Coordinates of C-alpha atoms in Angstrom, one line a residue:
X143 CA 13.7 -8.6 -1.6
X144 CA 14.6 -6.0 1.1
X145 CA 15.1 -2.4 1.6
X146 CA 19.2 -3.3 1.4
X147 CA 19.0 -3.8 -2.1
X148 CA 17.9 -0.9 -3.2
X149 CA 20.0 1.2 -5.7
X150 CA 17.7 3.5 -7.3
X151 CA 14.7 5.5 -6.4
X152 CA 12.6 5.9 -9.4
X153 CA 9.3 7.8 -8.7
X154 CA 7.1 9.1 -6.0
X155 CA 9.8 9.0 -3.3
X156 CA 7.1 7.7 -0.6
X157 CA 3.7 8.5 -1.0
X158 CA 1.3 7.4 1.7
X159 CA -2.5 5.8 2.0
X160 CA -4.1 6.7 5.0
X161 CA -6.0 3.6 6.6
X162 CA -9.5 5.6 8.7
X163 CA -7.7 8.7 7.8
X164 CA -9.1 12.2 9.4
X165 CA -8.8 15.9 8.7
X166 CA -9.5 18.0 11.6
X167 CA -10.3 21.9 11.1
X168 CA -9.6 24.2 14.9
X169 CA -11.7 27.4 15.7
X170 CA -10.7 30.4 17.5
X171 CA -13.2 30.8 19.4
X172 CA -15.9 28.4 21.2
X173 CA -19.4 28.2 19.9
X174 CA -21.9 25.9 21.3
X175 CA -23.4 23.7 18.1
X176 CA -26.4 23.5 17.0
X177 CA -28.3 20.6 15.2
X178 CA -27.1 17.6 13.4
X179 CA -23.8 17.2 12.0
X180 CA -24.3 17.4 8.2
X181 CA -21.3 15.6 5.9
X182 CA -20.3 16.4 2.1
X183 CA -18.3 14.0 0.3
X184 CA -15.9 15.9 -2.2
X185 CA -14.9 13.9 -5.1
X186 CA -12.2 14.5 -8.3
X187 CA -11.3 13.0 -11.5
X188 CA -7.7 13.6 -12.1
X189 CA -6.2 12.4 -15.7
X190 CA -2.9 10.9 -15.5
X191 CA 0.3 13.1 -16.2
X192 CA 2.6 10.4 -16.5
X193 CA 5.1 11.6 -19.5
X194 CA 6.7 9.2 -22.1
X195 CA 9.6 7.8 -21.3
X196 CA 9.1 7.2 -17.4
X197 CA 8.8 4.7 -15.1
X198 CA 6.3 5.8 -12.3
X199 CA 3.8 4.3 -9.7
X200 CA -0.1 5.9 -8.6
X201 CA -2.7 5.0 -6.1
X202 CA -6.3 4.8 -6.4
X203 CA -7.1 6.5 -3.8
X204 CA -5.6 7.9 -0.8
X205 CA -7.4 6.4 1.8
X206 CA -9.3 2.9 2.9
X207 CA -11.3 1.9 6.0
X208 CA -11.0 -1.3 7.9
X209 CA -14.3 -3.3 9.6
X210 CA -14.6 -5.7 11.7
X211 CA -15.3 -9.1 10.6
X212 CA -16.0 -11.9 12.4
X213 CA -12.7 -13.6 14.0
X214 CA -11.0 -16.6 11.9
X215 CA -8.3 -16.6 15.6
X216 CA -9.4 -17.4 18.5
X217 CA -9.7 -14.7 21.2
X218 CA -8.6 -11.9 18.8
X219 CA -10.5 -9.3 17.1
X220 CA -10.4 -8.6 12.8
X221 CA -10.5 -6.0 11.2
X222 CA -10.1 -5.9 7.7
X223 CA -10.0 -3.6 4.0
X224 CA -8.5 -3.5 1.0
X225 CA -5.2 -1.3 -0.1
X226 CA -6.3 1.1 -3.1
X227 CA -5.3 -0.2 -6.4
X228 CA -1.3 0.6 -7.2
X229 CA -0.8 1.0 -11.0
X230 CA 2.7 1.1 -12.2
X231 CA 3.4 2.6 -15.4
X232 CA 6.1 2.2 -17.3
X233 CA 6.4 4.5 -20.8
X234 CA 10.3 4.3 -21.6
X235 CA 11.5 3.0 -24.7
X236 CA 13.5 -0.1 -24.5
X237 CA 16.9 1.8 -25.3
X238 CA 15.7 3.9 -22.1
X239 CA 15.8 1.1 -20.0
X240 CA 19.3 -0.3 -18.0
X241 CA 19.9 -4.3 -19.2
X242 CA 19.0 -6.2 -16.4
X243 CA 17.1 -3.8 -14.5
X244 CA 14.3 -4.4 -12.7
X245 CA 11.7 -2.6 -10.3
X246 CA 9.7 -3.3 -7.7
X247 CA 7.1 -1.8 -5.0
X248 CA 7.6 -1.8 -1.1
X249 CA 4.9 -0.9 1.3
X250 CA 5.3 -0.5 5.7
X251 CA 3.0 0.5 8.1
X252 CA 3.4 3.2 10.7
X253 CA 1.2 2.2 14.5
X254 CA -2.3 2.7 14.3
X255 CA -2.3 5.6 16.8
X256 CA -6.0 7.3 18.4
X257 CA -7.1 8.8 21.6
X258 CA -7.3 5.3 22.9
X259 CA -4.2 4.6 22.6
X260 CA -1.8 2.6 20.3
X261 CA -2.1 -0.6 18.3
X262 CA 1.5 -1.4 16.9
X263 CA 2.1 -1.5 13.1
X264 CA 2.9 -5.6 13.7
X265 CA -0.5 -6.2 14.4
X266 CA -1.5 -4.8 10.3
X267 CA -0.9 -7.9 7.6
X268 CA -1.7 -8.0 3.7
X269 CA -2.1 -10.1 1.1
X270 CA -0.8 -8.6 -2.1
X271 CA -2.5 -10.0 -5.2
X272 CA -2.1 -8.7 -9.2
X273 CA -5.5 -7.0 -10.2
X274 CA -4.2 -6.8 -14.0
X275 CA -1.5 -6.7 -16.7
X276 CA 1.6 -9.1 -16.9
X277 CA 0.4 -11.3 -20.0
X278 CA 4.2 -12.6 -19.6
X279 CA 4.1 -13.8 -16.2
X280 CA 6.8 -11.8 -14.6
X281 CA 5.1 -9.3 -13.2
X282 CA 4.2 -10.8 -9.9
X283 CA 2.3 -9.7 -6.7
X284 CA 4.8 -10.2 -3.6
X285 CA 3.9 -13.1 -0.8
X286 CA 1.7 -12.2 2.1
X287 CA 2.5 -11.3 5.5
X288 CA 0.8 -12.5 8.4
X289 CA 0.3 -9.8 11.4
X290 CA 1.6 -10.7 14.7
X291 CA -1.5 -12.6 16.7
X292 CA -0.9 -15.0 13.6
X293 CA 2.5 -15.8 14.1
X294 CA 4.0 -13.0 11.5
X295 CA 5.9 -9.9 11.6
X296 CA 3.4 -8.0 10.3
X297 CA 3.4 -4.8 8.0
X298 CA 6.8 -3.1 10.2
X299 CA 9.2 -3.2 7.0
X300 CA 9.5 -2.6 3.5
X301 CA 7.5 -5.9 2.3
X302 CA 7.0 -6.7 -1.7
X303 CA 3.6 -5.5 -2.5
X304 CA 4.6 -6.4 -6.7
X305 CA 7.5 -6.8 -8.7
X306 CA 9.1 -7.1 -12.2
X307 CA 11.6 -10.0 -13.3
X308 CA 13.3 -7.9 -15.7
X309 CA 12.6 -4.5 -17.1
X310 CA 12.5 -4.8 -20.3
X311 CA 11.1 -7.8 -20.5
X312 CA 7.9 -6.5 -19.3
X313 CA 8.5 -3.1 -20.2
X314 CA 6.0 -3.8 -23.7
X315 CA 2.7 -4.3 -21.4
X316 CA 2.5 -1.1 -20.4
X317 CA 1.3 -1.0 -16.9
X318 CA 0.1 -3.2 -14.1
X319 CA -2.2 -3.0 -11.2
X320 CA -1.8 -4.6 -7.6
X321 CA -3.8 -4.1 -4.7
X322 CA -3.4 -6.1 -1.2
X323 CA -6.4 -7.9 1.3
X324 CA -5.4 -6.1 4.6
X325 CA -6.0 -7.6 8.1
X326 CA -5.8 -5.9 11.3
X327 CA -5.9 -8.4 14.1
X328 CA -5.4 -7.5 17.8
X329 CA -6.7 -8.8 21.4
X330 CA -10.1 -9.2 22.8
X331 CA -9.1 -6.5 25.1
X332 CA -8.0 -3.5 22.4
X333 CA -9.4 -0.3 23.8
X334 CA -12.7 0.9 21.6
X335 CA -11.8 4.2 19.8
X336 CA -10.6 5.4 15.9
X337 CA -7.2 4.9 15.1
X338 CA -5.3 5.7 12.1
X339 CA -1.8 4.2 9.9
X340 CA -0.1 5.6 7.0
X341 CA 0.8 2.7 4.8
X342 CA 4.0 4.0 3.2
X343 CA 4.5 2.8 -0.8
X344 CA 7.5 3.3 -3.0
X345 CA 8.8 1.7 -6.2
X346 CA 12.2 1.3 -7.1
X347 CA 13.9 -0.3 -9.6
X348 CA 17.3 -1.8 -9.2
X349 CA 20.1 -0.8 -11.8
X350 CA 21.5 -4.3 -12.3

């Protein structure tokens, strides 16, 4: 399934995971510092607002890091995470829902950009897999793809992280969770340095 055939956009438009994500705060004026660096991690709990009668998608959390493991291609470097569990929610009532609808979620990649340089969105691959719901079987996570150094395309369009045979079907079980294994893979040469990607999602769900 491709971006083509798309006919409605049903929630959340596109709302990004950051993969090594940063936040960088400027001063004014120079001070020289003095001692360690000391970090605080800042953590929420946010209930869910979904409403009845929607159809909407949210993420676990909006970052992940990727570490290196040790190679499974020769002369290649990996690097490699897991995407934040994505939980589609669906609350409508069956007369809510169009006959022979069905919706779906699409991820892409942006470049892994840093000070050292740039490491192209093709070298980023996943491996979508359905964490829980679908007791009917057609929910189902979408097929892997392979990043370039392994003969793919990698993460450059909008792939099929998990999708819904019909609507209505499914629409009794409520909700579903997906995540995806990602795998960064480049050359023995890649420049050290952080780099970060925005992993674009977005569901849809096509009006018949």
């Amino acid at each position: 399934m491709n971006a083509r055939a798309m006919k409605k956009l049903v929630a959340g438009g596109a709302l990004g995971a950051m993969l090594i994500g940063t936040v960088a705060l400027a001063s004014a004026a120079s001070a020289d510092q003095v001692g360690d660096d000391s970090n605080v991690d800042v953590s929420v709990e946010i209930e869910s607002t979904v409403e009845p009668g929607n159809l909407a998608f949210s993420v676990a959390s909006s970052s992940t890091t990727l570490s290196e493991v040790d190679s499974t291609v020769p002369e290649t470097r990996e690097f490699t995470g897991t995407l934040p569990e994505v939980t589609v929610t669906d609350t409508r009532s069956a007369d809510q829902i169009a006959e022979n609808s069905f919706w779906y979620v699409l991820g892409s990649a942006s470049d892994f950009t840093g000070e050292a340089g740039t490491i192209g969105a093709e070298n980023l691959g996943w491996a979508p897999a359905l964490v829980s719901g679908s007791d009917s079987g057609l929910v189902e996570a979408g097929e892997g793809v392979d990043p370039e150094l392994e003969n793919g395309p990698g993460l450059v369009d909008q792939d099929l992280l998990v999708s819904a045979f019909d609507s209505t079907e499914v629409n009794p079980e409520g909700s579903w969770t997906a995540n995806a294994d990602l795998t960064l893979r480049t050359g023995e040469d890649v420049a050290a340095g952080a780099y970060s990607s925005t992993i674009t999602l977005s569901l849809f769900e096509d009006i018949g």
